[in-house]
Tab-separated table of C-alpha atoms in Angstrom:
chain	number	residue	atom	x	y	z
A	1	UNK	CA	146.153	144.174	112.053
A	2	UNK	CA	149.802	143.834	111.590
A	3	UNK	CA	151.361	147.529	111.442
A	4	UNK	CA	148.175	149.291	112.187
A	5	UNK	CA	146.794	152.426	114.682
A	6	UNK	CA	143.817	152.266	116.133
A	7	UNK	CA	142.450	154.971	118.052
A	8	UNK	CA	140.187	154.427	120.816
A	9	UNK	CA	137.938	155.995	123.156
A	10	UNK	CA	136.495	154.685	126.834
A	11	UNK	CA	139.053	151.619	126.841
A	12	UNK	CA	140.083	151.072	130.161
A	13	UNK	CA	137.008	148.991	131.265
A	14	UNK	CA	134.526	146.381	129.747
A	15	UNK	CA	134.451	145.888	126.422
A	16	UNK	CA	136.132	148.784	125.048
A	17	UNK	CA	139.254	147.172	126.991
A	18	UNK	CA	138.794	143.718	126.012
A	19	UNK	CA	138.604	145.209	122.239
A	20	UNK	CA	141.571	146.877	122.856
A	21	UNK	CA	143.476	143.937	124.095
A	22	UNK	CA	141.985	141.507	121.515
A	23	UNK	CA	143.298	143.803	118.374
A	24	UNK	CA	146.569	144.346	120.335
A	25	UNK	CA	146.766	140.525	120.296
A	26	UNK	CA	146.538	140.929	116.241
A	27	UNK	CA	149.332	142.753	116.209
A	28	UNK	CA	147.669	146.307	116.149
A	29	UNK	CA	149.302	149.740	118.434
A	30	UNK	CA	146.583	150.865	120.351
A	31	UNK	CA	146.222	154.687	121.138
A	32	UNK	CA	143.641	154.580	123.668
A	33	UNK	CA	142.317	157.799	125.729
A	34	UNK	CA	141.346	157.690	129.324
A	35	UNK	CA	139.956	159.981	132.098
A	36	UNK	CA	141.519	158.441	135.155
A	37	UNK	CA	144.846	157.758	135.394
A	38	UNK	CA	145.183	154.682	137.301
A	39	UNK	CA	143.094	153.214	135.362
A	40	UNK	CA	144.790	154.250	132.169
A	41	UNK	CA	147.807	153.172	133.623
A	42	UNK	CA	146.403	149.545	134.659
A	43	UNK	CA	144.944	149.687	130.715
A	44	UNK	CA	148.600	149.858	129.370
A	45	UNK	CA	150.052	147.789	131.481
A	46	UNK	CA	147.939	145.178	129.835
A	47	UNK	CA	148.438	146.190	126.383
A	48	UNK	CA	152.482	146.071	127.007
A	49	UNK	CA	152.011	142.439	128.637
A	50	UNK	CA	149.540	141.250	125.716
A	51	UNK	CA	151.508	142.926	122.655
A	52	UNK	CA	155.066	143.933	124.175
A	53	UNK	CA	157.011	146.189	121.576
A	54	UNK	CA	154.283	147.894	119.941
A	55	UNK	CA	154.289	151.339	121.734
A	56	UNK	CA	151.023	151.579	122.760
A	57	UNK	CA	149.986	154.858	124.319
A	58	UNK	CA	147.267	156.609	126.580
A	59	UNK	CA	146.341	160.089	126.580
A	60	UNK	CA	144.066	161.928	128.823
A	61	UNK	CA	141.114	164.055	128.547
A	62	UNK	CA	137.571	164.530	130.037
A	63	UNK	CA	135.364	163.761	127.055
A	64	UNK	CA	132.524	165.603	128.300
A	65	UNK	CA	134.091	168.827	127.637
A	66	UNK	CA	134.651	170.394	124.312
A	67	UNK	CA	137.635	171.892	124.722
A	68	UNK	CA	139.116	168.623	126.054
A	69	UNK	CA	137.294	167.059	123.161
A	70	UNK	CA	139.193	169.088	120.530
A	71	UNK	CA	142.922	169.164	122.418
A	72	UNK	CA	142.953	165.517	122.394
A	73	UNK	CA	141.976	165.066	118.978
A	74	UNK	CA	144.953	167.516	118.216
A	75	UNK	CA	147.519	166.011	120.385
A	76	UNK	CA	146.474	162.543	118.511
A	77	UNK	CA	145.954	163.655	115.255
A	78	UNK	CA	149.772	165.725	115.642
A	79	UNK	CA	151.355	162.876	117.103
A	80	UNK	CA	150.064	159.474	114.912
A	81	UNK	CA	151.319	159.754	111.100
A	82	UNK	CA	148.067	157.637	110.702
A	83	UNK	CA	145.284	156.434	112.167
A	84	UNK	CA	143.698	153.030	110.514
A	85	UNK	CA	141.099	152.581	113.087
A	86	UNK	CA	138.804	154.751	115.268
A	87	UNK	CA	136.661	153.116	117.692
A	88	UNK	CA	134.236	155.553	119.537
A	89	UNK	CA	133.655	153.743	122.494
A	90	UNK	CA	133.234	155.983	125.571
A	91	UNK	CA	129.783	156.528	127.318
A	92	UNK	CA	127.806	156.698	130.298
A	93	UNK	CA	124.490	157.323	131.690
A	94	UNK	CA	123.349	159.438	134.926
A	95	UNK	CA	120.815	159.386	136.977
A	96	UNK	CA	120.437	162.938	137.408
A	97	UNK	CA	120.608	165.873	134.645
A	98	UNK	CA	123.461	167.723	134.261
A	99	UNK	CA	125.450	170.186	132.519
A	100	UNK	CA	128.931	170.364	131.675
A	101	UNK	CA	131.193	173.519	131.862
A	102	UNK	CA	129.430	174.369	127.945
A	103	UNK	CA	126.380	173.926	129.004
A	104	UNK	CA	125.499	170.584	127.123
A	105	UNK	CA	123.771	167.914	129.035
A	106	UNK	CA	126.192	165.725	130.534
A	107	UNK	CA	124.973	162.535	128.353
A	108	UNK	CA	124.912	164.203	125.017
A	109	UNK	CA	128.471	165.697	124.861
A	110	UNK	CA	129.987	162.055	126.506
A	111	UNK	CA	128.148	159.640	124.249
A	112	UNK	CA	127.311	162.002	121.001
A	113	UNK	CA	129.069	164.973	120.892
A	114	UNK	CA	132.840	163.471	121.963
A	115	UNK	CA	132.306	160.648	118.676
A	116	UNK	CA	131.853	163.620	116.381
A	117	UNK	CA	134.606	166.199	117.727
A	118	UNK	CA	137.195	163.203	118.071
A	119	UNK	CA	136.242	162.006	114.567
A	120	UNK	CA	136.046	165.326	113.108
A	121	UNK	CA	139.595	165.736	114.464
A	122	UNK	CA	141.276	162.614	112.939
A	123	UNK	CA	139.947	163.142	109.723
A	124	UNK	CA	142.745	163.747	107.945
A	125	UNK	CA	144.884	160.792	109.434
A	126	UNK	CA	142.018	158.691	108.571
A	127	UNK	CA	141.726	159.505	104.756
A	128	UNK	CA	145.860	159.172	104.761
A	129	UNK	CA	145.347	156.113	106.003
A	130	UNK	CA	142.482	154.311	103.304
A	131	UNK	CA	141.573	152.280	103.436
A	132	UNK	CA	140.616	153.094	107.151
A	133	UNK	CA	137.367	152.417	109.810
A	134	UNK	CA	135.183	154.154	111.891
A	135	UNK	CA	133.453	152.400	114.455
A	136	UNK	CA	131.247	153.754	116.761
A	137	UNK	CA	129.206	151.732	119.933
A	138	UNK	CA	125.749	152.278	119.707
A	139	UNK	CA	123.018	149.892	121.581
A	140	UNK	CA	119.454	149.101	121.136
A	141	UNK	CA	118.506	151.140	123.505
A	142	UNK	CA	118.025	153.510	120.516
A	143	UNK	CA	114.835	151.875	120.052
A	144	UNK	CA	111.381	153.851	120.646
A	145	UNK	CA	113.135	156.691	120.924
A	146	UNK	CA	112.923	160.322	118.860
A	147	UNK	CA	115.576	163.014	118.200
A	148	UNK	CA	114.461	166.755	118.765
A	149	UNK	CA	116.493	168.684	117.226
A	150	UNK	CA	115.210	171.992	119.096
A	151	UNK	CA	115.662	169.837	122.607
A	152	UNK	CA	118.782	168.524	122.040
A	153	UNK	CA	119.864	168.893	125.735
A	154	UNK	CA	116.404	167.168	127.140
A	155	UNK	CA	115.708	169.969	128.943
A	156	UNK	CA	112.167	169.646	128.632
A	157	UNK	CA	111.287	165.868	130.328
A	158	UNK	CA	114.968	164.590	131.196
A	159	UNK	CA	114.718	160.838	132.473
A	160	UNK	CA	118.530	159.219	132.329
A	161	UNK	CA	116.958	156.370	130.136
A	162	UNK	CA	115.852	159.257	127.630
A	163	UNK	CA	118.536	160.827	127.709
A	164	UNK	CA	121.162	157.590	126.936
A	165	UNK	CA	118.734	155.964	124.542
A	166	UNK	CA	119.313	159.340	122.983
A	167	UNK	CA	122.395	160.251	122.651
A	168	UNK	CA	122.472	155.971	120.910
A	169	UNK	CA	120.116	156.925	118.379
A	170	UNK	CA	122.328	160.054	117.801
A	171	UNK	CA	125.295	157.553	117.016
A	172	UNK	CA	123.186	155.772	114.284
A	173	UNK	CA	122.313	159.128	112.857
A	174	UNK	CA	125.755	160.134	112.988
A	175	UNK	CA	126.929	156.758	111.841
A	176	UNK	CA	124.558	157.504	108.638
A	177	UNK	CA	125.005	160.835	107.598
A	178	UNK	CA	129.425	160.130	107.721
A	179	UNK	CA	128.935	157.544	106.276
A	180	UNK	CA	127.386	159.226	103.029
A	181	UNK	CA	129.968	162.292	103.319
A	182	UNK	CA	132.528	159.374	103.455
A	183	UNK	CA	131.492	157.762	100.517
A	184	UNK	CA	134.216	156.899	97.640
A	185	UNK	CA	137.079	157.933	100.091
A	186	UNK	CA	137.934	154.364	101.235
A	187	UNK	CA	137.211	155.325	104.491
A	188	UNK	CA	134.282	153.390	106.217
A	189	UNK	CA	132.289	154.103	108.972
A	190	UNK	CA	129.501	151.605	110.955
A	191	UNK	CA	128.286	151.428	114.147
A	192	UNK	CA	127.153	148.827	116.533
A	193	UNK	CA	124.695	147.319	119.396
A	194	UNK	CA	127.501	145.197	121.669
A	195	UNK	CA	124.316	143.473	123.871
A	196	UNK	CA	123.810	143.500	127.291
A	197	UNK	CA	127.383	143.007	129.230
A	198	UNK	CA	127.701	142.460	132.348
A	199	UNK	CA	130.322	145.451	133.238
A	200	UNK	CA	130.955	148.358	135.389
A	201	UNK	CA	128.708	150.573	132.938
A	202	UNK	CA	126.714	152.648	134.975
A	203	UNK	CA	127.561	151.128	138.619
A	204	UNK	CA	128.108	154.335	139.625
A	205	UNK	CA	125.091	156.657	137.819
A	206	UNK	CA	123.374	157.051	140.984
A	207	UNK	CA	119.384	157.069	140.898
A	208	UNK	CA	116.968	154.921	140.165
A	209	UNK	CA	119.071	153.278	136.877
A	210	UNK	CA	122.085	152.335	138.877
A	211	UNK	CA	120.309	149.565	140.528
A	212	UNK	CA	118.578	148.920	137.416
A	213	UNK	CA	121.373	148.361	135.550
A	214	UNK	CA	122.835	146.076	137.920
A	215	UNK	CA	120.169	143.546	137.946
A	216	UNK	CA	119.673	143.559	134.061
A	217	UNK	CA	123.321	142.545	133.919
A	218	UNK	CA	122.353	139.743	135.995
A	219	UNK	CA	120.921	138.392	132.908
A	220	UNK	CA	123.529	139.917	130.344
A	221	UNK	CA	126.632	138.018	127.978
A	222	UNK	CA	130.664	138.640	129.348
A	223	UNK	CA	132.858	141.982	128.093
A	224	UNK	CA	134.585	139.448	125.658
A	225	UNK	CA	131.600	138.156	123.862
A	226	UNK	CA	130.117	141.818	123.780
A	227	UNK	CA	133.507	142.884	123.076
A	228	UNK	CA	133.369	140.814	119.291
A	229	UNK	CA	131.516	143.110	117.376
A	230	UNK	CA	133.746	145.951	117.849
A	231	UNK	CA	136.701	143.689	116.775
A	232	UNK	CA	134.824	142.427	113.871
A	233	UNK	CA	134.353	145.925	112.479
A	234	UNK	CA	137.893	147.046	113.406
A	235	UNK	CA	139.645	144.295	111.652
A	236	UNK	CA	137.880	141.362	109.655
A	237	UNK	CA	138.393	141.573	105.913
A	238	UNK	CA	134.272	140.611	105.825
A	239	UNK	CA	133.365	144.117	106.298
A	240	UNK	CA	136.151	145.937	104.582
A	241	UNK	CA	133.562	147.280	102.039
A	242	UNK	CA	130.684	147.532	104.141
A	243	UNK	CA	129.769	151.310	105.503
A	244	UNK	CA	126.857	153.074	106.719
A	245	UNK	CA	125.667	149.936	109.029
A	246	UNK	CA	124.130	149.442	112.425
A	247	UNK	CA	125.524	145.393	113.366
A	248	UNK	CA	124.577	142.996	116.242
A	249	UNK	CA	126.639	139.745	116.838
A	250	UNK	CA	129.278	140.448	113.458
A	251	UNK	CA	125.637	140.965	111.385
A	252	UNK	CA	123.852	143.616	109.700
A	253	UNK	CA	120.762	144.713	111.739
A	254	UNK	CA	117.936	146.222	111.476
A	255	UNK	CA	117.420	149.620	113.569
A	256	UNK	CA	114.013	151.474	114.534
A	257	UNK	CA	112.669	153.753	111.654
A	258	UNK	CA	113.721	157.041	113.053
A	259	UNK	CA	117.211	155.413	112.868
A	260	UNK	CA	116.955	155.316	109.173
A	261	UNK	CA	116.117	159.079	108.894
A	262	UNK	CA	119.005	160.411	106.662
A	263	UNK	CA	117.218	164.055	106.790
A	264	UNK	CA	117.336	163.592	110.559
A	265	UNK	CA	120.574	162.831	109.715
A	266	UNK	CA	121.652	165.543	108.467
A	267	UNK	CA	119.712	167.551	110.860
A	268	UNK	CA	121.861	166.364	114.023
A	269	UNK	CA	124.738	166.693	112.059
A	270	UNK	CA	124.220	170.432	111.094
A	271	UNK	CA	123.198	171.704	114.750
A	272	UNK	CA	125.852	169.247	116.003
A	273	UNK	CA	128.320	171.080	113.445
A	274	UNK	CA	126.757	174.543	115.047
A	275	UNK	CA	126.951	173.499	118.900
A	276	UNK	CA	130.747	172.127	117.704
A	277	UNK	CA	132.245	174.300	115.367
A	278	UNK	CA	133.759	171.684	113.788
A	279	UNK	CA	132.853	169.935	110.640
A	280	UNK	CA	133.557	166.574	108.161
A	281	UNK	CA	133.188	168.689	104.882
A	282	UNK	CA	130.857	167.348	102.355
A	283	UNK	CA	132.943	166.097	99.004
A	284	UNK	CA	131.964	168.554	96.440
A	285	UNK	CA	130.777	165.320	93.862
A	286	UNK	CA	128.072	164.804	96.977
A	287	UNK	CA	127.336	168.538	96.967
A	288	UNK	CA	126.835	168.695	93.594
A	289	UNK	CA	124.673	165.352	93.661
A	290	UNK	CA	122.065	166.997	95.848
Protein backbone atom coordinates (compact mmCIF):
# COMPACT_ATOMS: atom_id res chain seq x y z
CA UNK A 1 0.00 0.00 0.00
CA UNK A 2 3.11 1.97 -0.33
CA UNK A 3 2.16 5.45 -2.10
CA UNK A 4 -1.51 4.84 -2.14
CA UNK A 5 -5.08 6.93 -1.24
CA UNK A 6 -7.65 5.39 0.19
CA UNK A 7 -10.80 7.01 0.76
CA UNK A 8 -12.95 6.12 3.52
CA UNK A 9 -16.22 6.53 4.98
CA UNK A 10 -17.54 5.96 8.89
CA UNK A 11 -13.79 5.53 10.18
CA UNK A 12 -13.58 6.96 13.39
CA UNK A 13 -15.00 3.93 15.35
CA UNK A 14 -14.95 0.02 15.16
CA UNK A 15 -13.81 -1.50 12.38
CA UNK A 16 -13.86 1.09 9.86
CA UNK A 17 -11.06 2.68 12.25
CA UNK A 18 -9.12 -0.30 12.88
CA UNK A 19 -9.12 -0.70 8.84
CA UNK A 20 -8.01 2.57 8.62
CA UNK A 21 -5.16 2.22 10.99
CA UNK A 22 -4.17 -1.28 9.75
CA UNK A 23 -3.67 0.06 5.90
CA UNK A 24 -2.02 3.22 7.37
CA UNK A 25 0.38 0.73 9.00
CA UNK A 26 1.07 -0.53 5.18
CA UNK A 27 2.13 2.51 4.31
CA UNK A 28 -1.21 3.83 2.73
CA UNK A 29 -2.60 8.01 3.26
CA UNK A 30 -5.85 7.67 4.55
CA UNK A 31 -8.59 10.31 3.60
CA UNK A 32 -11.18 9.43 5.96
CA UNK A 33 -14.64 11.47 6.44
CA UNK A 34 -16.29 12.00 9.74
CA UNK A 35 -19.45 13.61 11.26
CA UNK A 36 -18.18 14.61 14.66
CA UNK A 37 -15.30 16.38 15.11
CA UNK A 38 -13.75 15.16 18.16
CA UNK A 39 -13.96 12.14 17.09
CA UNK A 40 -12.41 12.86 13.74
CA UNK A 41 -9.87 14.57 15.47
CA UNK A 42 -9.09 11.55 18.00
CA UNK A 43 -9.22 9.35 14.41
CA UNK A 44 -6.17 11.37 13.07
CA UNK A 45 -4.41 11.63 15.85
CA UNK A 46 -4.04 7.92 15.54
CA UNK A 47 -3.32 7.75 11.98
CA UNK A 48 -0.34 10.50 12.53
CA UNK A 49 1.00 8.28 15.58
CA UNK A 50 0.60 4.87 13.51
CA UNK A 51 1.95 6.24 10.00
CA UNK A 52 3.65 9.75 10.87
CA UNK A 53 4.51 11.66 7.51
CA UNK A 54 1.87 10.49 5.34
CA UNK A 55 -0.64 13.46 5.46
CA UNK A 56 -3.54 11.86 6.33
CA UNK A 57 -6.69 13.95 6.32
CA UNK A 58 -10.40 14.16 7.64
CA UNK A 59 -13.15 15.93 6.14
CA UNK A 60 -16.57 16.47 7.39
CA UNK A 61 -20.00 15.92 6.27
CA UNK A 62 -23.38 14.46 7.46
CA UNK A 63 -23.81 11.49 5.15
CA UNK A 64 -27.39 11.33 5.52
CA UNK A 65 -27.91 14.31 3.49
CA UNK A 66 -27.51 14.60 -0.20
CA UNK A 67 -26.23 17.70 -0.53
CA UNK A 68 -23.54 16.88 2.07
CA UNK A 69 -23.22 13.65 0.18
CA UNK A 70 -22.26 15.36 -3.11
CA UNK A 71 -19.97 18.47 -1.50
CA UNK A 72 -17.79 16.00 0.06
CA UNK A 73 -17.35 13.89 -2.80
CA UNK A 74 -16.32 17.23 -4.60
CA UNK A 75 -14.06 18.61 -2.04
CA UNK A 76 -12.31 14.93 -2.19
CA UNK A 77 -12.48 14.24 -5.60
CA UNK A 78 -10.89 18.25 -6.22
CA UNK A 79 -8.41 17.83 -3.69
CA UNK A 80 -6.80 13.93 -4.16
CA UNK A 81 -4.97 13.63 -7.73
CA UNK A 82 -6.10 9.95 -7.11
CA UNK A 83 -7.91 7.83 -5.22
CA UNK A 84 -6.67 3.92 -5.20
CA UNK A 85 -9.08 2.81 -2.65
CA UNK A 86 -12.69 3.55 -1.59
CA UNK A 87 -14.02 1.87 1.34
CA UNK A 88 -17.80 2.59 1.98
CA UNK A 89 -17.98 2.00 5.44
CA UNK A 90 -20.45 4.30 7.24
CA UNK A 91 -23.87 3.03 8.63
CA UNK A 92 -26.29 2.89 11.27
CA UNK A 93 -29.56 1.64 12.31
CA UNK A 94 -32.55 3.45 14.32
CA UNK A 95 -35.00 2.48 16.23
CA UNK A 96 -37.50 4.80 15.08
CA UNK A 97 -38.35 5.96 11.31
CA UNK A 98 -37.16 8.94 10.11
CA UNK A 99 -36.62 11.31 7.44
CA UNK A 100 -33.84 13.40 6.54
CA UNK A 101 -34.03 17.08 5.30
CA UNK A 102 -34.81 15.17 1.43
CA UNK A 103 -37.16 13.26 2.63
CA UNK A 104 -35.35 9.77 2.41
CA UNK A 105 -35.62 7.49 5.32
CA UNK A 106 -32.89 8.07 7.58
CA UNK A 107 -31.35 4.37 7.03
CA UNK A 108 -31.48 4.32 3.30
CA UNK A 109 -29.60 7.59 2.45
CA UNK A 110 -26.75 6.65 5.49
CA UNK A 111 -26.12 3.05 4.54
CA UNK A 112 -27.27 3.00 0.60
CA UNK A 113 -27.65 6.13 -0.82
CA UNK A 114 -24.18 7.91 0.74
CA UNK A 115 -22.04 4.52 -0.98
CA UNK A 116 -23.51 5.47 -4.34
CA UNK A 117 -23.29 9.47 -4.29
CA UNK A 118 -19.65 9.22 -2.72
CA UNK A 119 -18.72 6.59 -5.34
CA UNK A 120 -20.43 8.23 -8.09
CA UNK A 121 -18.34 11.27 -7.11
CA UNK A 122 -14.81 9.71 -7.15
CA UNK A 123 -15.26 8.11 -10.26
CA UNK A 124 -13.00 9.72 -12.17
CA UNK A 125 -10.04 9.60 -9.57
CA UNK A 126 -10.75 6.02 -9.39
CA UNK A 127 -10.42 5.08 -13.17
CA UNK A 128 -7.08 7.54 -13.09
CA UNK A 129 -6.00 5.54 -10.63
CA UNK A 130 -6.39 1.54 -12.23
CA UNK A 131 -5.93 -0.39 -11.21
CA UNK A 132 -8.14 0.82 -8.21
CA UNK A 133 -10.94 -0.84 -5.46
CA UNK A 134 -14.19 -0.36 -4.31
CA UNK A 135 -15.17 -1.80 -1.21
CA UNK A 136 -18.27 -1.52 0.31
CA UNK A 137 -19.49 -3.13 4.08
CA UNK A 138 -22.39 -5.07 3.70
CA UNK A 139 -23.57 -7.83 6.47
CA UNK A 140 -25.70 -10.82 6.47
CA UNK A 141 -28.26 -9.24 7.74
CA UNK A 142 -29.22 -8.96 4.02
CA UNK A 143 -30.56 -12.30 4.37
CA UNK A 144 -34.51 -12.98 4.10
CA UNK A 145 -34.92 -9.82 3.08
CA UNK A 146 -36.66 -8.19 -0.35
CA UNK A 147 -36.05 -4.86 -2.16
CA UNK A 148 -39.25 -2.84 -3.26
CA UNK A 149 -38.42 -0.74 -5.52
CA UNK A 150 -41.85 1.32 -5.26
CA UNK A 151 -41.19 1.35 -1.17
CA UNK A 152 -37.89 2.28 -1.16
CA UNK A 153 -38.28 4.50 1.99
CA UNK A 154 -40.28 1.56 4.06
CA UNK A 155 -42.95 3.63 4.48
CA UNK A 156 -45.37 1.01 4.40
CA UNK A 157 -44.28 -1.55 7.58
CA UNK A 158 -40.95 0.26 8.86
CA UNK A 159 -39.28 -2.02 11.65
CA UNK A 160 -35.39 -0.71 12.16
CA UNK A 161 -34.31 -4.41 11.45
CA UNK A 162 -36.18 -4.02 7.96
CA UNK A 163 -35.08 -1.18 7.30
CA UNK A 164 -30.96 -1.95 7.97
CA UNK A 165 -31.21 -5.45 6.56
CA UNK A 166 -32.33 -3.31 3.68
CA UNK A 167 -30.43 -0.81 2.93
CA UNK A 168 -27.38 -4.27 3.23
CA UNK A 169 -29.05 -6.01 0.58
CA UNK A 170 -29.05 -2.64 -1.34
CA UNK A 171 -25.11 -2.69 -1.01
CA UNK A 172 -24.93 -6.21 -2.66
CA UNK A 173 -27.18 -4.97 -5.39
CA UNK A 174 -25.19 -2.01 -5.77
CA UNK A 175 -21.99 -3.95 -5.35
CA UNK A 176 -23.37 -6.07 -8.52
CA UNK A 177 -24.71 -3.86 -10.91
CA UNK A 178 -20.96 -1.44 -10.57
CA UNK A 179 -19.42 -4.01 -10.73
CA UNK A 180 -20.71 -4.98 -14.36
CA UNK A 181 -20.63 -1.12 -15.48
CA UNK A 182 -17.00 -1.40 -14.13
CA UNK A 183 -16.05 -4.18 -16.06
CA UNK A 184 -12.68 -3.98 -18.31
CA UNK A 185 -11.77 -0.59 -16.61
CA UNK A 186 -9.33 -2.08 -14.04
CA UNK A 187 -11.33 -0.78 -11.51
CA UNK A 188 -12.89 -3.40 -9.07
CA UNK A 189 -15.57 -3.26 -6.87
CA UNK A 190 -16.76 -6.09 -3.95
CA UNK A 191 -18.45 -5.91 -0.98
CA UNK A 192 -18.43 -7.60 2.32
CA UNK A 193 -20.19 -9.24 5.60
CA UNK A 194 -17.42 -8.09 8.52
CA UNK A 195 -19.42 -10.58 11.31
CA UNK A 196 -20.75 -9.72 14.38
CA UNK A 197 -18.26 -7.08 16.28
CA UNK A 198 -18.54 -6.18 19.32
CA UNK A 199 -18.55 -2.14 18.78
CA UNK A 200 -20.36 0.99 19.43
CA UNK A 201 -22.71 0.20 16.30
CA UNK A 202 -26.00 1.02 17.26
CA UNK A 203 -25.45 1.78 21.19
CA UNK A 204 -27.19 4.66 20.69
CA UNK A 205 -30.36 3.67 18.10
CA UNK A 206 -32.76 3.91 20.81
CA UNK A 207 -35.79 1.31 20.79
CA UNK A 208 -36.17 -1.97 21.11
CA UNK A 209 -32.71 -2.85 18.83
CA UNK A 210 -30.40 -0.86 20.99
CA UNK A 211 -30.57 -3.33 23.71
CA UNK A 212 -30.67 -5.95 21.22
CA UNK A 213 -27.70 -5.16 19.74
CA UNK A 214 -25.89 -4.96 22.84
CA UNK A 215 -26.44 -8.40 24.01
CA UNK A 216 -25.77 -10.04 20.52
CA UNK A 217 -22.35 -8.42 20.77
CA UNK A 218 -22.01 -10.24 23.88
CA UNK A 219 -21.47 -13.15 21.71
CA UNK A 220 -19.68 -11.30 18.69
CA UNK A 221 -15.56 -11.39 17.34
CA UNK A 222 -13.23 -7.89 18.23
CA UNK A 223 -13.18 -4.62 15.61
CA UNK A 224 -9.71 -6.06 14.50
CA UNK A 225 -10.74 -9.49 13.49
CA UNK A 226 -14.01 -7.98 11.85
CA UNK A 227 -11.86 -5.30 10.69
CA UNK A 228 -9.72 -8.09 8.19
CA UNK A 229 -11.97 -8.38 5.50
CA UNK A 230 -12.07 -4.84 4.65
CA UNK A 231 -8.20 -4.84 4.62
CA UNK A 232 -8.10 -7.90 2.59
CA UNK A 233 -10.14 -6.30 -0.18
CA UNK A 234 -8.35 -2.93 0.10
CA UNK A 235 -4.92 -4.27 -0.30
CA UNK A 236 -4.00 -8.09 -0.80
CA UNK A 237 -2.72 -8.89 -4.26
CA UNK A 238 -5.27 -12.25 -3.86
CA UNK A 239 -8.15 -10.28 -4.94
CA UNK A 240 -6.64 -7.83 -7.33
CA UNK A 241 -8.71 -9.46 -10.16
CA UNK A 242 -11.62 -10.43 -8.33
CA UNK A 243 -14.91 -7.98 -8.73
CA UNK A 244 -18.50 -8.25 -8.36
CA UNK A 245 -18.18 -10.37 -4.89
CA UNK A 246 -19.98 -10.54 -1.59
CA UNK A 247 -16.79 -12.08 1.00
CA UNK A 248 -16.88 -13.34 4.64
CA UNK A 249 -13.56 -14.02 6.56
CA UNK A 250 -11.05 -12.98 3.17
CA UNK A 251 -13.56 -15.70 1.14
CA UNK A 252 -16.03 -15.62 -1.50
CA UNK A 253 -19.58 -16.18 -0.09
CA UNK A 254 -22.55 -17.07 -0.94
CA UNK A 255 -25.51 -14.37 -0.53
CA UNK A 256 -29.46 -14.99 -0.41
CA UNK A 257 -31.04 -15.29 -3.97
CA UNK A 258 -32.55 -11.89 -4.16
CA UNK A 259 -28.89 -10.80 -3.68
CA UNK A 260 -28.02 -12.30 -6.96
CA UNK A 261 -30.80 -10.37 -8.83
CA UNK A 262 -28.78 -8.36 -11.47
CA UNK A 263 -32.32 -6.99 -12.91
CA UNK A 264 -32.98 -5.94 -9.32
CA UNK A 265 -29.84 -4.65 -9.80
CA UNK A 266 -30.27 -2.53 -12.12
CA UNK A 267 -33.58 -1.60 -10.81
CA UNK A 268 -32.10 0.06 -7.49
CA UNK A 269 -29.57 1.48 -9.44
CA UNK A 270 -31.90 3.36 -11.93
CA UNK A 271 -34.42 4.81 -9.18
CA UNK A 272 -31.29 5.29 -7.03
CA UNK A 273 -29.80 7.26 -10.17
CA UNK A 274 -33.46 9.15 -10.21
CA UNK A 275 -33.74 9.89 -6.29
CA UNK A 276 -29.72 11.00 -6.83
CA UNK A 277 -29.22 12.65 -9.91
CA UNK A 278 -26.10 11.31 -10.21
CA UNK A 279 -24.91 8.46 -12.27
CA UNK A 280 -21.72 5.78 -13.05
CA UNK A 281 -22.36 5.86 -16.92
CA UNK A 282 -22.67 2.57 -18.57
CA UNK A 283 -19.43 1.92 -21.07
CA UNK A 284 -20.93 2.09 -24.43
CA UNK A 285 -19.24 -1.76 -25.33
CA UNK A 286 -21.84 -2.80 -22.25
CA UNK A 287 -24.59 -0.74 -23.87
CA UNK A 288 -24.15 -2.11 -26.97
CA UNK A 289 -23.85 -5.76 -25.42
CA UNK A 290 -27.40 -5.58 -24.12
Amino acid sequence: MQGKTVVITGATSGIGEIAAIDLAAKGARIVFVARDRKRGEATLAKLNAKAPGLSHKVHYADLSLLAEQKRVAAEIAAAEPRVDVLINNAGAAFAQRQLTADGFELTFALNHLSYFVITAGLRERLLGSTPARIVSTSSDAHRGMKVDLDDLQTAKSYTSIKAYGRSKLENILFTRELARRLRGTGVTANCLHPGVVATRFGHSSGGVIQPLLKAVQIFAISPEKGAETIVYLASSPEVANVSGEYFYKNKIAKTSPTASDTALAAGLWKKTVELTGVDWPEPAALRAAS
